[in-house]
mmCIF file of C-alpha atoms and ligand atoms in Angstrom:
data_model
loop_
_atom_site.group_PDB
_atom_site.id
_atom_site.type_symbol
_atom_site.label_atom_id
_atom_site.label_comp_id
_atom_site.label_asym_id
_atom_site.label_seq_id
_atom_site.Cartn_x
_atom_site.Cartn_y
_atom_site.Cartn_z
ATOM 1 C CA UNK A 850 18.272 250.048 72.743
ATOM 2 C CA UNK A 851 20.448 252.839 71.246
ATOM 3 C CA UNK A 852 20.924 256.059 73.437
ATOM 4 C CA UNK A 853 21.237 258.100 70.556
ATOM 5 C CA UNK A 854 18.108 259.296 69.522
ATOM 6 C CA UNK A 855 19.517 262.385 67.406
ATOM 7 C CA UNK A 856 20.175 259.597 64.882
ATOM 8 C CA UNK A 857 17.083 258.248 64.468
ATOM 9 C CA UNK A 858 15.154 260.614 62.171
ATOM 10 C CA UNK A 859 17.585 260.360 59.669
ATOM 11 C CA UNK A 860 17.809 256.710 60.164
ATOM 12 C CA UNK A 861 13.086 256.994 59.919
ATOM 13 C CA UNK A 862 13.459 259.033 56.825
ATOM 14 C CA UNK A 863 15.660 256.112 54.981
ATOM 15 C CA UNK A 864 13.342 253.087 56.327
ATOM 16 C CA UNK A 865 10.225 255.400 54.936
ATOM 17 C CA UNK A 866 12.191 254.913 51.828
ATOM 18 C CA UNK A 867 12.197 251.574 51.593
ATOM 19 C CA UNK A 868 8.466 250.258 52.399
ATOM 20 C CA UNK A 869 6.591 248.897 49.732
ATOM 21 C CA UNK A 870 3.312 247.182 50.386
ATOM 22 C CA UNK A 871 3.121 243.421 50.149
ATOM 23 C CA UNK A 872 0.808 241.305 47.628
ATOM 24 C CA UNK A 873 -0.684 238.167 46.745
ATOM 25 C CA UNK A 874 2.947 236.348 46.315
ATOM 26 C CA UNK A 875 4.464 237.454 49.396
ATOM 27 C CA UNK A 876 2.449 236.117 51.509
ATOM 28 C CA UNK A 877 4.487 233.097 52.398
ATOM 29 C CA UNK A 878 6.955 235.922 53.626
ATOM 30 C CA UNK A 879 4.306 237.687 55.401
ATOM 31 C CA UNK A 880 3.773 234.149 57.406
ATOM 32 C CA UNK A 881 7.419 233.623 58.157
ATOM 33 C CA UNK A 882 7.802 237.361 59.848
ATOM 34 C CA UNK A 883 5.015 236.544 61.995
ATOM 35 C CA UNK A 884 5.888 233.125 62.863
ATOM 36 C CA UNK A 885 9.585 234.505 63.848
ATOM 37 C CA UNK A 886 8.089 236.240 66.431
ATOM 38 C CA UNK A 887 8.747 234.921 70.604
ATOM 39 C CA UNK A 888 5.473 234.218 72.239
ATOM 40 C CA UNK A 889 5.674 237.644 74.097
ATOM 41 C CA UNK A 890 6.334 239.744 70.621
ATOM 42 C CA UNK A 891 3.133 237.686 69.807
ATOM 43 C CA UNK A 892 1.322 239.045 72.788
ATOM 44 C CA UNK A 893 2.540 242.392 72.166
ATOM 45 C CA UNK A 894 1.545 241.939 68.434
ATOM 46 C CA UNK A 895 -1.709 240.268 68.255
ATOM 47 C CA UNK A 896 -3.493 240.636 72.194
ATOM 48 C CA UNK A 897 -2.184 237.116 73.224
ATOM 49 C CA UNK A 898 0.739 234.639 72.033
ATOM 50 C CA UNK A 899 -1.105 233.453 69.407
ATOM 51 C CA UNK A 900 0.104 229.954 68.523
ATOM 52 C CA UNK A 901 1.268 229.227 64.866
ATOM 53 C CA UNK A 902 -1.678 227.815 63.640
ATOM 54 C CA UNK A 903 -3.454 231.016 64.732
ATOM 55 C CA UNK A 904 -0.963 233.003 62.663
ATOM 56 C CA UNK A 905 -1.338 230.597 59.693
ATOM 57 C CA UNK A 906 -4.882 231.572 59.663
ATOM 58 C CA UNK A 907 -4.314 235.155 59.969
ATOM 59 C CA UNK A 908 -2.133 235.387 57.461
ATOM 60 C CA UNK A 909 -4.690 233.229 55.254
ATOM 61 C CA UNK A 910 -7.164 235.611 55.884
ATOM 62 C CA UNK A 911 -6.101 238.947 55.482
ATOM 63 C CA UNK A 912 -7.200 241.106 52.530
ATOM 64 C CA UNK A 913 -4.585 242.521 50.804
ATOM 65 C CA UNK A 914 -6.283 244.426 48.331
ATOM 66 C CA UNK A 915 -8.922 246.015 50.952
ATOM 67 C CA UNK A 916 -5.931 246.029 53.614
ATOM 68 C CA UNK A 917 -2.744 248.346 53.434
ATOM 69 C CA UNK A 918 0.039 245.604 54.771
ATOM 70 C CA UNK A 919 3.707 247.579 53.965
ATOM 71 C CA UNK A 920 6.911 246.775 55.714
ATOM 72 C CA UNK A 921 10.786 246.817 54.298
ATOM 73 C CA UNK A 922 12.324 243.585 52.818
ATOM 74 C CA UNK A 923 15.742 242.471 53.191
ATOM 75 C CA UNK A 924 16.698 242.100 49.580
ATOM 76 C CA UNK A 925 17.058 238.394 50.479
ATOM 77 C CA UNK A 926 13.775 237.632 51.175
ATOM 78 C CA UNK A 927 13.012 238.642 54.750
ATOM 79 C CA UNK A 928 10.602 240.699 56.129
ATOM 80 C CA UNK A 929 12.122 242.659 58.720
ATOM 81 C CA UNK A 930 9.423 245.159 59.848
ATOM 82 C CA UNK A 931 5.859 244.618 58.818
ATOM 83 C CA UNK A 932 2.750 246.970 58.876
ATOM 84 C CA UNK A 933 -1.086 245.470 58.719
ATOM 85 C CA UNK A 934 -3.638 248.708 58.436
ATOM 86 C CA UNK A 935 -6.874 247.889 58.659
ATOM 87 C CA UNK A 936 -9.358 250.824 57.684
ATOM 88 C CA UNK A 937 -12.795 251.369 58.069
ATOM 89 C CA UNK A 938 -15.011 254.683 57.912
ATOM 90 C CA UNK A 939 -13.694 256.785 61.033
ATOM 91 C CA UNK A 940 -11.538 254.049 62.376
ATOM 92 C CA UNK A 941 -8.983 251.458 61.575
ATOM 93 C CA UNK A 942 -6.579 249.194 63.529
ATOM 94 C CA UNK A 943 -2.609 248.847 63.225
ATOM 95 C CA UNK A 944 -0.537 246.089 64.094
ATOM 96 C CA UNK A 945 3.085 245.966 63.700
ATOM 97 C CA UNK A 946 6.272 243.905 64.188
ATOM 98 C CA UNK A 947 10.061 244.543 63.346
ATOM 99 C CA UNK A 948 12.066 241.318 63.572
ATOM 100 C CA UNK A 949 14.585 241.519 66.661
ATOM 101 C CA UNK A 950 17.638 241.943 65.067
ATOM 102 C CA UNK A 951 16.627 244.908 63.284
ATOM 103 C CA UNK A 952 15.248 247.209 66.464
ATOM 104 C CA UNK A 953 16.068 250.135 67.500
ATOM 105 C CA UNK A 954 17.013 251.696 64.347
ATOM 106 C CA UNK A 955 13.910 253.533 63.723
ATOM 107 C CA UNK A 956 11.842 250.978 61.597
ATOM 108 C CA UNK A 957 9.368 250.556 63.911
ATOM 109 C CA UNK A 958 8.974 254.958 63.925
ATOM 110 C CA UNK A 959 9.053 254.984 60.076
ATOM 111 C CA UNK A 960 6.004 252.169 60.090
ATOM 112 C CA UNK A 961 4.115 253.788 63.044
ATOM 113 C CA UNK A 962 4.291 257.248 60.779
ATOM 114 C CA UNK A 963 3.473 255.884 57.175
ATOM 115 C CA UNK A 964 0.407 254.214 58.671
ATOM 116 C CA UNK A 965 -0.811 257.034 60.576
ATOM 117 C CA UNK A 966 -0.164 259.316 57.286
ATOM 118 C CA UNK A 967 -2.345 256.906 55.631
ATOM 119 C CA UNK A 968 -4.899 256.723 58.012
ATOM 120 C CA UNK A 969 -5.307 260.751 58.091
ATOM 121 C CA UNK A 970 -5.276 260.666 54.418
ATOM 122 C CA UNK A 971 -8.074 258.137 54.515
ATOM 123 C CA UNK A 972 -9.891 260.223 56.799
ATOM 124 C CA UNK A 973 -9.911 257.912 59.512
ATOM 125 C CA UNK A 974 -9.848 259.524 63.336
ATOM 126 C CA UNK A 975 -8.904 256.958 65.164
ATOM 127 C CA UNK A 976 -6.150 254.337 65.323
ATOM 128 C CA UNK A 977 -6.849 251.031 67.296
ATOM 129 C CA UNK A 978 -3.119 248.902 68.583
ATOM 130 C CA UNK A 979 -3.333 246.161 70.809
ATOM 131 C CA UNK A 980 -1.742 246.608 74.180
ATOM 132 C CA UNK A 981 -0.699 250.045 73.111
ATOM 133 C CA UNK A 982 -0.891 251.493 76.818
ATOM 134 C CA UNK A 983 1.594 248.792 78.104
ATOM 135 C CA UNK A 984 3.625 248.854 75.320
ATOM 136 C CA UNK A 985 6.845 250.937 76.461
ATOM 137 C CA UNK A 986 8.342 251.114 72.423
ATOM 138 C CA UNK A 987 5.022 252.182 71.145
ATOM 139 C CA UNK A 988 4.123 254.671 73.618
ATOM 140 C CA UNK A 989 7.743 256.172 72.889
ATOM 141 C CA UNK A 990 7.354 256.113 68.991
ATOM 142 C CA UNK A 991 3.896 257.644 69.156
ATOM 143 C CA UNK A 992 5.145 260.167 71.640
ATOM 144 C CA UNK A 993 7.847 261.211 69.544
ATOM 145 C CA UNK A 994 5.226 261.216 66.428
ATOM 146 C CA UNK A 995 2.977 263.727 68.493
ATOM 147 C CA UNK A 996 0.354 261.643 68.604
ATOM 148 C CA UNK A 997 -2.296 261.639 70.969
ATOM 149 C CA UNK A 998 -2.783 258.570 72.600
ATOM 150 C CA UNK A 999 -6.377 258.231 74.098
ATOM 151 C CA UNK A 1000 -8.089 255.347 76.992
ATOM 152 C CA UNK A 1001 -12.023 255.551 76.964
ATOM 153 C CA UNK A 1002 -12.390 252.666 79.132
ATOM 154 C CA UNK A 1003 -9.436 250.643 80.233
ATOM 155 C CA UNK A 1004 -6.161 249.240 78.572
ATOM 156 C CA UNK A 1005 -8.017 247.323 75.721
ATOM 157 C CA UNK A 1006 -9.805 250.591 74.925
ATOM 158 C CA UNK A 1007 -6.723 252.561 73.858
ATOM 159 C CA UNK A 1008 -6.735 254.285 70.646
ATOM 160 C CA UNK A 1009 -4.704 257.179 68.831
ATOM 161 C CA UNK A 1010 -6.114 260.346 67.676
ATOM 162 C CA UNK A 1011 -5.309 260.966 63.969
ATOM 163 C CA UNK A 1012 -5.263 264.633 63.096
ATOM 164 C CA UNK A 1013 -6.869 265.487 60.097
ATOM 165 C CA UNK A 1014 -4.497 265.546 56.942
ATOM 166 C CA UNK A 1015 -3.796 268.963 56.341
ATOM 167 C CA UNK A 1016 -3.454 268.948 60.107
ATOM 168 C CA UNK A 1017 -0.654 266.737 59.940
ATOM 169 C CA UNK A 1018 0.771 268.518 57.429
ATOM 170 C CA UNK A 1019 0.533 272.026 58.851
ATOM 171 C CA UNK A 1020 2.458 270.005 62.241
ATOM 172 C CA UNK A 1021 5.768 269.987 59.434
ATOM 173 C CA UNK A 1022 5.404 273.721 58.326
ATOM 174 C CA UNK A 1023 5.328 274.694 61.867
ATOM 175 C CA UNK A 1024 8.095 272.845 62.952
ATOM 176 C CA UNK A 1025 11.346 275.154 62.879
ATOM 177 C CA UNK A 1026 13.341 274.698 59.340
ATOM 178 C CA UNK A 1027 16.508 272.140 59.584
ATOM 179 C CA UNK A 1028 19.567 273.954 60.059
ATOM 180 C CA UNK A 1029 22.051 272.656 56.871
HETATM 181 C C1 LIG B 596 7.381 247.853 68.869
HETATM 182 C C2 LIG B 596 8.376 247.559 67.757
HETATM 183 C C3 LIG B 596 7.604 247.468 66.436
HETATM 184 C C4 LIG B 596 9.399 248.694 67.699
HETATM 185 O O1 LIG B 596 10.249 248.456 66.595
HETATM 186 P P1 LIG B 596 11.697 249.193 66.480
HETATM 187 O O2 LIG B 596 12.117 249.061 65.070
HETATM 188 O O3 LIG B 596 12.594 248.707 67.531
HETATM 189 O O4 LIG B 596 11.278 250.696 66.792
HETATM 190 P P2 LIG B 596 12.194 252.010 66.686
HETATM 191 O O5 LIG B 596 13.616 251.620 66.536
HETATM 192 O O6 LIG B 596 11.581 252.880 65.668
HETATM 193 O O7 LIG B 596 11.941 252.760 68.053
HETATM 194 C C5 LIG B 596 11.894 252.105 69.210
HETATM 195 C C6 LIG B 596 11.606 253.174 70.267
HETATM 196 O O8 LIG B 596 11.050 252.496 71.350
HETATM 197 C C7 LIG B 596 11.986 252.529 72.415
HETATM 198 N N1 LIG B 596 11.926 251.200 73.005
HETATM 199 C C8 LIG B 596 12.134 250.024 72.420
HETATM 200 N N2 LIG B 596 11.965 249.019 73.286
HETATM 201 C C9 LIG B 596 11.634 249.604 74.461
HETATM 202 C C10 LIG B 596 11.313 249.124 75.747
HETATM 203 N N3 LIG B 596 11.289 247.810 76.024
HETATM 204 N N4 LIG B 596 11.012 250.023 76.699
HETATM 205 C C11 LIG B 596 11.012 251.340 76.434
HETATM 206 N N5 LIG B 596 11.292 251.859 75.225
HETATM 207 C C12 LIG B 596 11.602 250.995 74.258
HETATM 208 C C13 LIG B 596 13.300 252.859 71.787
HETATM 209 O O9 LIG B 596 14.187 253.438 72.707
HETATM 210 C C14 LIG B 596 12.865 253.838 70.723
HETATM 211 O O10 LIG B 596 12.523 255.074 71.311
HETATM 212 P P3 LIG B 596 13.429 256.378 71.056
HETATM 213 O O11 LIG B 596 13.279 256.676 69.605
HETATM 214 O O12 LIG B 596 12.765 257.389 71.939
HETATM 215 O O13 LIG B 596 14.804 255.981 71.450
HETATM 216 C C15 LIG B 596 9.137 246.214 68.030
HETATM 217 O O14 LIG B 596 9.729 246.306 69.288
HETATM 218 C C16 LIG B 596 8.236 244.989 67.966
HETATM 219 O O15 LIG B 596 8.027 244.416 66.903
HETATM 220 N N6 LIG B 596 7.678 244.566 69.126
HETATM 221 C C17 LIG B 596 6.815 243.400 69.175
HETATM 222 C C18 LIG B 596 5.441 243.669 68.550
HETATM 223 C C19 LIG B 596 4.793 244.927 69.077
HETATM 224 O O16 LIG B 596 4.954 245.325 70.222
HETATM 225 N N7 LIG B 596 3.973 245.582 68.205
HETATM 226 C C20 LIG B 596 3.289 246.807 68.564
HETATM 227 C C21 LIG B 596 1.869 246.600 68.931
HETATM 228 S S1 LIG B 596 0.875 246.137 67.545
#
């Protein structure tokens, strides 16, 4: 993992830049991300290393109209960071995955934030990840997002708080102005 995290916003800004949300004809893209992933990236993904039959379905299955599914492409037909939002009234659930070779470079942040912008700007209050209290690289992107990060009963339970949008907002204005 870098040890330079004064690069990194810069670095979140640019992937933020590049996400565009996935349809109908990338789905066969959307399958190969997920099956790329090591059974413990599948555990840290999905609850439990899901086998690739289990992935086949999941990919089958998801909604991409009702569902906000986003990540960055490599130009040559890779997904290397993925984002699945799910939303309902108050709540919604996130899941996502940056393919190995591209960590640590602030993909993973610039997902994390686009979804939780979303979410707030859906109205949602609550964002569901799996594992997200054991999950060192989450709990440090969501830290560094300012989000609250919530337990109501146990590890399964784990949820972030979403601040409402204007909220979220107001946390930019009140950060001090970039020095040029
Ligand atoms: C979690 C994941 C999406 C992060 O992607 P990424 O592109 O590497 O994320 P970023 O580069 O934006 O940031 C990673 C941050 O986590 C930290 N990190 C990464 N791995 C870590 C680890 N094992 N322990 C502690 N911190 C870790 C990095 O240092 C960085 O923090 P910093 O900005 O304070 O330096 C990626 O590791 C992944 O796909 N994991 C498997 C699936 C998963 O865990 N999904 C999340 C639950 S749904």
């Amino acid at each position: 993992m870098p040890t330079t995290p004064h690069v990194l916003p810069r670095q979140i800004l640019d992937w933020v830049a590049l996400l565009e949300r996935l349809d109908a004809g990338d789905r066969d893209g959307l399958r190969e991300h997920f099956l790329a992933l090591d059974p413990d990236d599948r555990r840290l993904r999905f609850g439990l290393p899901v086998s690739d039959e289990h992935i086949r379905r999941y990919v089958d299955g998801i909604d991409l109209d009702a569902d906000v599914v986003f990540g960055v492409c490599s130009g040559t037909g890779t997904w290397l960071g993925i984002g699945h939002l799910t939303l309902g009234r108050e709540d919604a659930e996130l899941g996502l995955s940056v393919l190995p070779d591209a960590r640590g470079r602030g993909l993973g942040a610039a997902i994390f934030r686009f979804a939780l912008a979303h979410a707030s700007r859906a109205g949602v209050r609550r964002v569901y990840m799996h594992c997200l209290t054991s999950n060192r690289a989450i709990l440090s992107i969501a830290r560094a997002a300012r989000m609250e990060i919530h337990s109501a009963s146990g590890e399964a339970d784990a949820y972030l708080v979403v601040p409402p949008y204007a909220q979220f907002v107001r946390m930019l204005i009140d950060e001090p102005a970039t020095e040029h």
